[in-house]
Coordinates of C-alpha atoms in Angstrom, one line a residue:
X1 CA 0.0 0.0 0.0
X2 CA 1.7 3.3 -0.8
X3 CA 2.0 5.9 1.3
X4 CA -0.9 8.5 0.3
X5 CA -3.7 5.5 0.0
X6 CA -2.2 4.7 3.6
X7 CA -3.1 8.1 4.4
X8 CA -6.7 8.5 3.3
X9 CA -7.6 5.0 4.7
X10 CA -6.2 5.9 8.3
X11 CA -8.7 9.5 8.0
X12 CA -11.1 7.9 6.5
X13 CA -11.4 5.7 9.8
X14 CA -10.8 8.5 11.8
X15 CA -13.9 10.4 10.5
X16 CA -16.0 7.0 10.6
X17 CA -15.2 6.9 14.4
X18 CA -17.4 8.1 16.8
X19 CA -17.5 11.3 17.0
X20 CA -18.1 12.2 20.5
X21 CA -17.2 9.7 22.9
X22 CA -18.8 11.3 25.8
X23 CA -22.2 10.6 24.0
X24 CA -21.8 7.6 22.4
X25 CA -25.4 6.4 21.8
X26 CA -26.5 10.2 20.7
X27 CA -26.1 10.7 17.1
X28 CA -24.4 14.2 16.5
X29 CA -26.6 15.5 13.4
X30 CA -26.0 19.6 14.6
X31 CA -24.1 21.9 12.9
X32 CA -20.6 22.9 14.6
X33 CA -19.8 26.5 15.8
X34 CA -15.7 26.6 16.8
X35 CA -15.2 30.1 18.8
X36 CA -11.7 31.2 19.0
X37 CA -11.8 33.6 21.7
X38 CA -8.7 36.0 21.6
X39 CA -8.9 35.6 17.7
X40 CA -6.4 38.7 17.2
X41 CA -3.4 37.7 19.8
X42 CA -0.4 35.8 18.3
X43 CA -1.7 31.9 19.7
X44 CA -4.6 32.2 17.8
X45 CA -2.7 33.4 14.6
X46 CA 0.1 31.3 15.0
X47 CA -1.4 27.6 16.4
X48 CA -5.1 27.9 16.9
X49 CA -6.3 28.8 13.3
X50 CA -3.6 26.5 11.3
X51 CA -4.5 23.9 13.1
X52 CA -8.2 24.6 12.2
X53 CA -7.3 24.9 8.4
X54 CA -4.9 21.8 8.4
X55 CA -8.0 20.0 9.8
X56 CA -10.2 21.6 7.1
X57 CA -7.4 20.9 4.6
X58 CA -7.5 16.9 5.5
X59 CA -11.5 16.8 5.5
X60 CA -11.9 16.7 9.3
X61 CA -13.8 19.7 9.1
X62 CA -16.5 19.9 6.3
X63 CA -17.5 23.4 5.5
X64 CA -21.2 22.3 4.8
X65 CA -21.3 21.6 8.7
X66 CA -18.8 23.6 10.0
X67 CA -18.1 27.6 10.9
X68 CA -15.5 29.4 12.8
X69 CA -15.9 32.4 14.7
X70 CA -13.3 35.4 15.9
X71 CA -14.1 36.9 19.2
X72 CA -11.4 39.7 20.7
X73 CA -11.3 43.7 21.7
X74 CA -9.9 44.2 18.9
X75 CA -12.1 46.4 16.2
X76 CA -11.2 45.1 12.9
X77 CA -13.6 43.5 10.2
X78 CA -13.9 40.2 9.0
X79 CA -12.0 40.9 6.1
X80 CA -9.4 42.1 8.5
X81 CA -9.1 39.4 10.3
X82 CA -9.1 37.0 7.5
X83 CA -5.9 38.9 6.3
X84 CA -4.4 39.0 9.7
X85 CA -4.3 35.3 9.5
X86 CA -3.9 34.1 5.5
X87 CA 0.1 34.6 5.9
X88 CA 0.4 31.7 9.1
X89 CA -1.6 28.9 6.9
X90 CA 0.7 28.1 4.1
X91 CA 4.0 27.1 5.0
X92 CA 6.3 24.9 3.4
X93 CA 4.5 21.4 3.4
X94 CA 1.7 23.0 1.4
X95 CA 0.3 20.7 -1.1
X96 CA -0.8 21.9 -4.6
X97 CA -3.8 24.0 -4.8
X98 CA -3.8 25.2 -1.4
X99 CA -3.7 28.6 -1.8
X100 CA -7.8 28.2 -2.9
X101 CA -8.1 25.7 0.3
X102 CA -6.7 28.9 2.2
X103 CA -9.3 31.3 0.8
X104 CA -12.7 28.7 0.9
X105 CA -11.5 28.5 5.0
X106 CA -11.0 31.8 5.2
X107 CA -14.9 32.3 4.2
X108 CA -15.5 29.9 6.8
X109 CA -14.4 32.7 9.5
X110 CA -16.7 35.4 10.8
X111 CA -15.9 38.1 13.3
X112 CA -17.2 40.0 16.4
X113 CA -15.5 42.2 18.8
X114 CA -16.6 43.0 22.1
X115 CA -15.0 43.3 25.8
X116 CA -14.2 40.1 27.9
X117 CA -16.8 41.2 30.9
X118 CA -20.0 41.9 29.6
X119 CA -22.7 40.8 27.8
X120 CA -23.2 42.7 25.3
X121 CA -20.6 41.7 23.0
X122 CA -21.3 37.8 24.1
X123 CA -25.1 38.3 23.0
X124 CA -24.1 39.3 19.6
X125 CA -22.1 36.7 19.4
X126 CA -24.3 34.2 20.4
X127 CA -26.8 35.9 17.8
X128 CA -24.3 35.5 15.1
X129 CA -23.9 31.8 16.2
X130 CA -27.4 31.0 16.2
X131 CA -27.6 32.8 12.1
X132 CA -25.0 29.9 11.4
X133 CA -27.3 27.5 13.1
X134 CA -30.6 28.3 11.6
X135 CA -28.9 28.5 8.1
X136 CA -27.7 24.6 8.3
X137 CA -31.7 24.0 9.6
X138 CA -29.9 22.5 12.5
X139 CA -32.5 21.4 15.6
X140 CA -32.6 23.4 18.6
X141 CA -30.3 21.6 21.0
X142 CA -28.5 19.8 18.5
X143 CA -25.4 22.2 17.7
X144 CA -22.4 21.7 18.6
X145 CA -20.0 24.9 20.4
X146 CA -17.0 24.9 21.1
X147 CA -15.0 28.0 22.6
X148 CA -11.5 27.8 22.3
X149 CA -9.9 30.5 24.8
X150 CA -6.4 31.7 23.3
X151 CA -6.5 34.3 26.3
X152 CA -4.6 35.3 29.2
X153 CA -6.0 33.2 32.4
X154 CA -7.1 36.9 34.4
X155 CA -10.1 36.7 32.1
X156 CA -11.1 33.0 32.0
X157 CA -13.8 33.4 34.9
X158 CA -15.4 36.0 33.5
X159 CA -15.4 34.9 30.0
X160 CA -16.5 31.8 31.4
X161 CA -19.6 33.4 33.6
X162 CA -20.4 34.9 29.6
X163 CA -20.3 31.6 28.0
X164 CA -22.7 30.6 30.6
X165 CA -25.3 33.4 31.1
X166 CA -25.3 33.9 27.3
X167 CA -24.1 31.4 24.3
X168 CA -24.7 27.8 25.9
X169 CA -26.3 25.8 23.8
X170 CA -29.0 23.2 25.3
X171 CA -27.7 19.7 25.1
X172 CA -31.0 17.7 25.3
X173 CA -30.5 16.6 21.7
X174 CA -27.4 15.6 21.3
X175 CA -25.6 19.2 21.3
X176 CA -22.8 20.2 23.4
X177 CA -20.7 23.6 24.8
X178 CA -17.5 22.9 25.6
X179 CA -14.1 25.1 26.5
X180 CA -10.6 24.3 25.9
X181 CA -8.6 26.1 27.8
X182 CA -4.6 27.3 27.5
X183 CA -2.1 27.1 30.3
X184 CA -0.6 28.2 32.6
X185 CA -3.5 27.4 34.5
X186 CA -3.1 29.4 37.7
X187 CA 0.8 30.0 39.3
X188 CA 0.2 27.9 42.4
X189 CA -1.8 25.5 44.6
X190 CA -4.0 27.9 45.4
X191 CA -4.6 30.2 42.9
X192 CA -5.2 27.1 40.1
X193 CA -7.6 25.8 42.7
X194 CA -9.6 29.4 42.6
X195 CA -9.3 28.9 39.1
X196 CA -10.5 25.6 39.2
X197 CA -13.7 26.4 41.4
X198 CA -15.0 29.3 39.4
X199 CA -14.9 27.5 36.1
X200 CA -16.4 24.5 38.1
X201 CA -19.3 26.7 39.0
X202 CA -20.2 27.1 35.5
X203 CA -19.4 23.9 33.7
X204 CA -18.9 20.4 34.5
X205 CA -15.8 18.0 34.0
X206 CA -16.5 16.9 30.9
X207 CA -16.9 20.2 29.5
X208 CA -13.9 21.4 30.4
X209 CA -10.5 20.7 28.3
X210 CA -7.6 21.7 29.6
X211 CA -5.2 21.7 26.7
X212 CA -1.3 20.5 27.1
X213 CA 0.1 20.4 23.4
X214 CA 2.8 18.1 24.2
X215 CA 0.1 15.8 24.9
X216 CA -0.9 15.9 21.3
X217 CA 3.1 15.4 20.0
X218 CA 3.6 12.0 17.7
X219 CA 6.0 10.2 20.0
X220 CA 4.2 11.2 23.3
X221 CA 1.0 9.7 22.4
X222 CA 3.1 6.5 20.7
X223 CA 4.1 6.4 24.6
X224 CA 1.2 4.0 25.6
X225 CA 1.9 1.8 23.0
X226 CA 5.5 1.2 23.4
X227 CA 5.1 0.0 27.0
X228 CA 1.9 -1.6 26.7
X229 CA 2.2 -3.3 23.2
X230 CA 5.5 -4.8 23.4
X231 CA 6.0 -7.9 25.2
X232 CA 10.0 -7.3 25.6
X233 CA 9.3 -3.6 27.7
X234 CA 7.0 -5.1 30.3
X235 CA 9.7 -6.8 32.4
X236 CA 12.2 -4.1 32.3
X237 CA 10.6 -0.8 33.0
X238 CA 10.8 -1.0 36.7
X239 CA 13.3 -0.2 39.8
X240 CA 15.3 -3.2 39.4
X241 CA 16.3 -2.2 35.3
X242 CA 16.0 1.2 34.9
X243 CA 19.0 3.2 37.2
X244 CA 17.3 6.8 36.0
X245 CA 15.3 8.4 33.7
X246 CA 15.4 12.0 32.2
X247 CA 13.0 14.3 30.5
X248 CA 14.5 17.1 29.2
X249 CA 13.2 20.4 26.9
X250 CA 16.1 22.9 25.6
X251 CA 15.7 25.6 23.6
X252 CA 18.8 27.2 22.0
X253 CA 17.0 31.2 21.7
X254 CA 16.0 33.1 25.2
X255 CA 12.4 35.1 25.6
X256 CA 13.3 37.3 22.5
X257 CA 10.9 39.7 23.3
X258 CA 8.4 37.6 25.6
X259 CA 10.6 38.6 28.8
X260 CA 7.7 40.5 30.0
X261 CA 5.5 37.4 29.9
X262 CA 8.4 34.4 30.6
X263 CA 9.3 37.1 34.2
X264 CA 6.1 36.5 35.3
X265 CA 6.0 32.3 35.6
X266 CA 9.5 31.2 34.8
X267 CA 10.4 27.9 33.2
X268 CA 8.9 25.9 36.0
X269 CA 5.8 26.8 35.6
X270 CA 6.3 27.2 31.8
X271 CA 7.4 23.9 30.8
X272 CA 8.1 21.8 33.8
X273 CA 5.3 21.5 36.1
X274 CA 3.0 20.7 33.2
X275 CA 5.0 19.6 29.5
X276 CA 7.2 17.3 31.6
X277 CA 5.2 16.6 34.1
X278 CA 2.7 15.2 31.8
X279 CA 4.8 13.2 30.1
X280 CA 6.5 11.6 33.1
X281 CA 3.2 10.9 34.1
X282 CA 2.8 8.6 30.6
X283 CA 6.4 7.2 31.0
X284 CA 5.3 6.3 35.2
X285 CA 2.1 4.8 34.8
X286 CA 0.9 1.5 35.3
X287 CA -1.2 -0.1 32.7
X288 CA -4.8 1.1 32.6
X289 CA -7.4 -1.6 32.6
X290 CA -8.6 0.1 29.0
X291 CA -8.3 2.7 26.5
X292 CA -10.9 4.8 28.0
X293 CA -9.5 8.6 29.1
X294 CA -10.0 8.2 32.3
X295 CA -9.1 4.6 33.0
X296 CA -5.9 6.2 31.5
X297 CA -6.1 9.8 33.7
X298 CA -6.7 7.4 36.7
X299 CA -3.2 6.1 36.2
X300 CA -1.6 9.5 36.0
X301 CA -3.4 11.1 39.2
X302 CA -1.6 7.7 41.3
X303 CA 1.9 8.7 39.7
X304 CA 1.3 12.3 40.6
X305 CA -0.3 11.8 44.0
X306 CA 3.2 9.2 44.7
X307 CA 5.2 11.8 43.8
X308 CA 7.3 14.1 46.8
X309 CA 8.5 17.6 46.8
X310 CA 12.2 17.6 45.4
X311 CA 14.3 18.1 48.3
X312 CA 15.1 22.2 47.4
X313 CA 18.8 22.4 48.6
X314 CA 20.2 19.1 46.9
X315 CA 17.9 18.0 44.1
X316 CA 17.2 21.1 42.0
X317 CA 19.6 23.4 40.3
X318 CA 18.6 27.2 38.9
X319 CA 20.2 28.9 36.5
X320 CA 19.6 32.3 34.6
X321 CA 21.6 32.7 32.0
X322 CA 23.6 35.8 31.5
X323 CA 22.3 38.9 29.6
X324 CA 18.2 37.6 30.2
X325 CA 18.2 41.1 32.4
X326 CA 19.3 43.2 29.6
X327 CA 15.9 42.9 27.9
X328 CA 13.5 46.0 28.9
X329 CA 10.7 44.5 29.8
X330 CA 12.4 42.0 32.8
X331 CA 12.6 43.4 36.5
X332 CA 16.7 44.7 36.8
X333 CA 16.8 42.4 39.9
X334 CA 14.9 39.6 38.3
X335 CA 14.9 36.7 40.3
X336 CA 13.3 34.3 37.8
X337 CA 14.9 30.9 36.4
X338 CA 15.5 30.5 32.8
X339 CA 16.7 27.3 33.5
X340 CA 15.9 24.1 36.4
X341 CA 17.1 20.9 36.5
X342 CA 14.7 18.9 39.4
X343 CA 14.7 15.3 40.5
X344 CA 11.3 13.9 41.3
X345 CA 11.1 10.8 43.2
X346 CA 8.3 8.1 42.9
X347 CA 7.4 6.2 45.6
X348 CA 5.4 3.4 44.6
X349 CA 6.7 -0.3 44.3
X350 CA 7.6 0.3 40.4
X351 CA 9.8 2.6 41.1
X352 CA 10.9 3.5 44.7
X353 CA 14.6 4.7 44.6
X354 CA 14.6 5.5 40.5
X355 CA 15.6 9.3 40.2
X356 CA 13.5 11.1 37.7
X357 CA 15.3 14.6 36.2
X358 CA 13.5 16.7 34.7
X359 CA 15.4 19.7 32.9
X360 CA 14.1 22.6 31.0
X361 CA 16.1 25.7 30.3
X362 CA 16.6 28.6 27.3
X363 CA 19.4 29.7 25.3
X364 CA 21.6 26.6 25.9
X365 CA 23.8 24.9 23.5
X366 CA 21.1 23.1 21.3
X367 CA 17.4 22.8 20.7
X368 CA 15.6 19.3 21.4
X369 CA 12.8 17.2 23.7
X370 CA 13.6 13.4 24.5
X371 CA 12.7 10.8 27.0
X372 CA 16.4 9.4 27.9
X373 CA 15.8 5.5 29.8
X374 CA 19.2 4.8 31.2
X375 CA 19.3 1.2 32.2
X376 CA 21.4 -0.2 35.1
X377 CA 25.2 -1.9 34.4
X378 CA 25.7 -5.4 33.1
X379 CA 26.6 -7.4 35.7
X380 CA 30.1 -9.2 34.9
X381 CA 31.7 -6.4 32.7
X382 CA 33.7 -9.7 30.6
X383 CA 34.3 -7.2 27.5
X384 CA 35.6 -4.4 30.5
X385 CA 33.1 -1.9 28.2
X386 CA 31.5 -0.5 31.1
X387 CA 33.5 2.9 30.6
X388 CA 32.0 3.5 27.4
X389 CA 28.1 4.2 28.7
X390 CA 25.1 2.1 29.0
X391 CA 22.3 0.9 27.2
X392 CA 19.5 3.8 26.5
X393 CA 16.2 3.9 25.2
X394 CA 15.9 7.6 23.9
X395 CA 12.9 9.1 22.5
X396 CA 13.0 12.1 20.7
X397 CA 9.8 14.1 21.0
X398 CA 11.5 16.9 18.3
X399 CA 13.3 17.9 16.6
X400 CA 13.8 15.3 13.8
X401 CA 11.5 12.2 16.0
X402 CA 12.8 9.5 16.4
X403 CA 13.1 6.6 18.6
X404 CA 16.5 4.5 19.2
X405 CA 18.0 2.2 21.7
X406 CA 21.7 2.7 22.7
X407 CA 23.3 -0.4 22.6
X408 CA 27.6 -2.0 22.8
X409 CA 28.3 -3.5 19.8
X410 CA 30.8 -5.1 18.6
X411 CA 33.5 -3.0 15.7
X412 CA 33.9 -4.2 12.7
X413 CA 37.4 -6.1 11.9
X414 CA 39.8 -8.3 13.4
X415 CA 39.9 -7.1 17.4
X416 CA 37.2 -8.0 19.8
X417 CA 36.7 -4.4 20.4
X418 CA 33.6 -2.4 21.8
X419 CA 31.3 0.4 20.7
X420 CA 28.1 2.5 21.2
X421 CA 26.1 1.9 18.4
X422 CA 22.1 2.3 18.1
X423 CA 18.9 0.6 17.0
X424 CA 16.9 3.5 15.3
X425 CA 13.5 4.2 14.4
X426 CA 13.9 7.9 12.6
X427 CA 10.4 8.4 11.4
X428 CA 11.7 10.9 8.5
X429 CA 13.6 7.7 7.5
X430 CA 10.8 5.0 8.3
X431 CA 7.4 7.0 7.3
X432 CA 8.2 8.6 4.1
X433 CA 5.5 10.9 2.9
X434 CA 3.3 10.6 5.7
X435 CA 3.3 14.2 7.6
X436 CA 3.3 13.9 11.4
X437 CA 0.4 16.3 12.6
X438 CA 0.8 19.1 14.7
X439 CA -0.1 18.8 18.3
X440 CA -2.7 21.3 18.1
X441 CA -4.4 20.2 14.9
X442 CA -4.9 16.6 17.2
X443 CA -5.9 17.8 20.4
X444 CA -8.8 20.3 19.0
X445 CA -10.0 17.2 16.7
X446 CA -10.4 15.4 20.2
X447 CA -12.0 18.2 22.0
X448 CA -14.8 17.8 18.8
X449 CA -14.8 14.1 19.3
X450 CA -15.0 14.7 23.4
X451 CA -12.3 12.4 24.2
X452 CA -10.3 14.2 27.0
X453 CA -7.7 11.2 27.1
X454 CA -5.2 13.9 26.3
X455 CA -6.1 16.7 28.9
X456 CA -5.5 17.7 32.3
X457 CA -7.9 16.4 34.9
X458 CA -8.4 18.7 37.5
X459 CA -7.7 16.2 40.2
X460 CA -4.2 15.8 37.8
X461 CA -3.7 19.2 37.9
X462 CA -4.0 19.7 41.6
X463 CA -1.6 16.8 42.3
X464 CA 0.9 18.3 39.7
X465 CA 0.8 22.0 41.5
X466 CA 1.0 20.5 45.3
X467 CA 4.6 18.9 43.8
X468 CA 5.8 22.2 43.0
X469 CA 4.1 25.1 45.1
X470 CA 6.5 25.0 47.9
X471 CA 9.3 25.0 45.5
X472 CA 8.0 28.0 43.5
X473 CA 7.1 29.9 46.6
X474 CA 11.2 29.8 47.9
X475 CA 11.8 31.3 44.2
X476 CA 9.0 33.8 44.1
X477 CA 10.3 34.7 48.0
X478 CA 14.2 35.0 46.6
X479 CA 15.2 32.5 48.6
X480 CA 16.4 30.1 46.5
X481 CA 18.4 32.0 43.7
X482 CA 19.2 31.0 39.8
X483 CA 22.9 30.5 39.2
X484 CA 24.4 32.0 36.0
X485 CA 24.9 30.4 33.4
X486 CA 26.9 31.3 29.1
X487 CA 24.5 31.7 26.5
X488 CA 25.2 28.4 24.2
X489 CA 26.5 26.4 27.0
X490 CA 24.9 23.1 29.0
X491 CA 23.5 25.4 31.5
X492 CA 25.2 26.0 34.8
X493 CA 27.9 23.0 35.4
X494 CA 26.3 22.3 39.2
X495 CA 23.2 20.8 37.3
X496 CA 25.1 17.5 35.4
X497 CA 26.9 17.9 38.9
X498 CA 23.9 16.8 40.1
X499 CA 22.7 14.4 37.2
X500 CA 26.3 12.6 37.9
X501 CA 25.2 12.8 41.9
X502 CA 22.2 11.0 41.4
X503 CA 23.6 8.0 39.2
X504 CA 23.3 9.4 35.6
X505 CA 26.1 8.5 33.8
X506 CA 26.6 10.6 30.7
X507 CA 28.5 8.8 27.3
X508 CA 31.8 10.4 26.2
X509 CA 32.5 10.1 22.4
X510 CA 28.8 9.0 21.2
X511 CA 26.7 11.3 19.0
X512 CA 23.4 10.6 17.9
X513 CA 23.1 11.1 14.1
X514 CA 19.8 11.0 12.1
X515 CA 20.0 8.9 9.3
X516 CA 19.3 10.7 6.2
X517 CA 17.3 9.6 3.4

């Protein structure tokens, strides 16, 4: 089968599957209204609406069912708006004759401004919404909303208490409102909880998606079935195998103009206590008894709630690296982190006494996201290789995905010499002509489908902040202070000081190199 008949097959199932999972037995005949609220800020330009046209672009959006509605401050018309976005839809894996896919989307878009905290701007929307409704002579109580909020948290309760007083839609007949919102969600324990409870007020669980992109990355949702589908992980992924186990995000760029924004949280809240998090959560868990989300979010609540405070003064390392000041809009005496390196400890019978690092930071030295398995020494060192690193299972989340096993081989030639070779799955190699979606584009075609197996419980969530809040506070207080660090380098030399502490043992002379095609 070639690639592109592999392709339609695998969306033709897709769009055969149910299409709302939270309503199985209720057939979904309404028309779909998708509200991007925030429509004029730089998320919704740069992820929220490609992800919308890729979907239209692959048929998971039909345009005879289908329309997409702008909501900001911002007075501009739908023309305007339409404009604003054209430029962030075609990029360079643009198939032939999508310039006139661009433009039919486009006409897919309406827009209505209005203010955040009253209802006057939220009725005409909702009157605009109900047009679209009557036109496709969809039954009352059979449409479908969805409000996507590509805001700043501050206004998530009262955009919410508008959702709610003016554009639900009844559900009695198979419709549906639901809300996807963005992280961060909240900075703490306490204020996510607030957060929690006034969205809580207003809609239930179900209706609520809390979106995580790396949740929607290829490799993190091919997670699951690695460990679970494969017969040769199940007796090795436990304590008495695996000596540690990294997660790491590095970015080789700093804030470039977001220092404003990245001052305010800091790349513990940005990236750690939710992208890694998560997917140590996926890499933890025990095996759910089934597929359904939340048999699976079950699972990653227990890793969460086994999970201890890293012990502040001798398991996590700050850094800031040098120059992050000079930008304008960060505090002259800024006390915030650009980069952590944290071990988490799990203490469950899996994995009691298995260090987990996580390690986020900016402007270091290169620009990836990987799952790194180190497995314990072989026992009876008879080819005295031990010095040249141990075995590995690495998965590469991006760039360039890829899964590969780090294994000592034996050289070519004559001598019985060693070598660190590797067992690779590069899926530019492997899956030719089949694009990997974008996270985005995967997690809004389950927010439609209403399978929240990819988003963030709120039980999760609480778990997740209660791991980190004390930690944060000692940062936010300025007692616990970041440690400079070059621009281009590792990050400040205490942190693999500490990976080396805890029993990570890093290979000298072995580089990774993607196969090329």
């Amino acid at each position: 089968m070639g690639s592109g008949q592999w392709i339609m097959e695998k969306r033709s199932s897709l769009r055969n599957d149910s299409f709302s999972r939270d309503n199985d037995n209720v057939p979904e005949t309404g028309c779909l209204s998708i509200i991007v609220l925030g429509a004029s800020g730089d998320l919704a330009k740069k992820k929220t609406f490609p992800a919308l046209f890729n979907l239209y672009r692959q048929g998971f959006l039909q345009s005879n069912e289908v329309h997409i509605f702008g909501y900001a401050r911002t007075k501009i018309s739908d023309d305007e708006l339409r404009n604003r976005i054209r430029g962030y839809l075609i990029n360079d894996k643009s198939a032939p004759g999508q310039s006139e896919q661009v433009s039919e989307f486009l006409q897919l878009i309406k827009y209505v401004s209005g203010s955040y905290d009253t209802e006057e701007g939220f009725q005409l929307l909702d009157k605009e919404i109900s047009a679209h409704e009557s036109s496709k002579n969809s039954l009352e109580g059979s449409s479908r909303r969805l409000f996507y909020f590509a805001l700043p948290p501050s206004v998530y309760p009262s955009v919410s208490r508008m959702i709610k007083k003016c554009c639900m839609n009844r559900s009695d007949l198979g419709g549906w409102t639901r809300i996807v919102v963005e992280k961060p969600f909240g900075k703490d324990l306490d204020s996510s909880e607030k957060l929690s409870a006034q969205i809580g007020e207003l809609f239930e669980e179900p209706q609520i998606y809390r979106i995580d992109h790396y949740l929607g990355k290829e490799l993190v949702q091919n997670l699951l079935v690695l460990r679970f589908a494969n017969r040769m992980f199940l007796p090795l992924w436990n304590r008495d195998n695996i000596d540690n186990v990294q997660i790491v995000f590095r970015e080789d760029f700093g804030t470039e103009g977001r220092g404003g924004y990245f001052d305010e949280y800091g790349i513990i809240r940005d990236i750690i206590q939710n992208h890694l998090l998560q997917v140590l959560c996926l890499v933890a868990m025990e095996k759910p008894v089934s597929l359904k989300p939340e048999h699976i979010r079950d699972e990653k609540v227990k890793v969460c709630s086994s999970i201890s405070t890293p012990n502040q003064r001798e398991e996590v390392v700050l850094g800031q690296y040098d120059g992050y000041r000079d930008d304008p809009t960060v505090p002259d005496h800024s006390n915030t982190p650009t980069f952590a390196t944290a071990v988490l400890r799990i203490h469950n019978e899996r994995w009691e006494g298995v260090p987990f690092i996580l390690k986020a930071g900016k402007a270091l030295n290169s620009r990836k996201a990987e799952i790194r398995v180190q497995f314990k020494d072989v026992p009876g060192d008879i080819f005295k290789c031990k010095k040249q690193g141990r075995n590995e299972f690495v998965i590469r989340l991006q760039p360039s995905e890829a899964m590969y096993m780090k294994l000592t081989v034996k050289q070519p030639g004559l001598e019985m010499s060693t070598a660190q070779s590797e067992l690779d799955l590069s899926y530019r190699q492997r899956y030719q002509g089949v694009t990997i979606p974008e996270a985005y584009e995967r997690l809004i075609l389950d927010t439609i489908r209403g399978d929240q197996q990819h988003f963030v419980r709120r039980d999760e969530l609480k778990a997740a902040w209660e791991i980190f809040t004390p930690l944060l506070h000692r940062i936010d207080d300025g007692e616990m202070k970041p440690l400079p660090y070059n621009p281009g380098s590792r990050g400040p030399a205490e942190a693999d000081e500490l990976l080396s502490k805890v029993g990570y043992v890093q290979t000298h002379g072995y580089i990774w190199i993607p196969p090329t095609l």
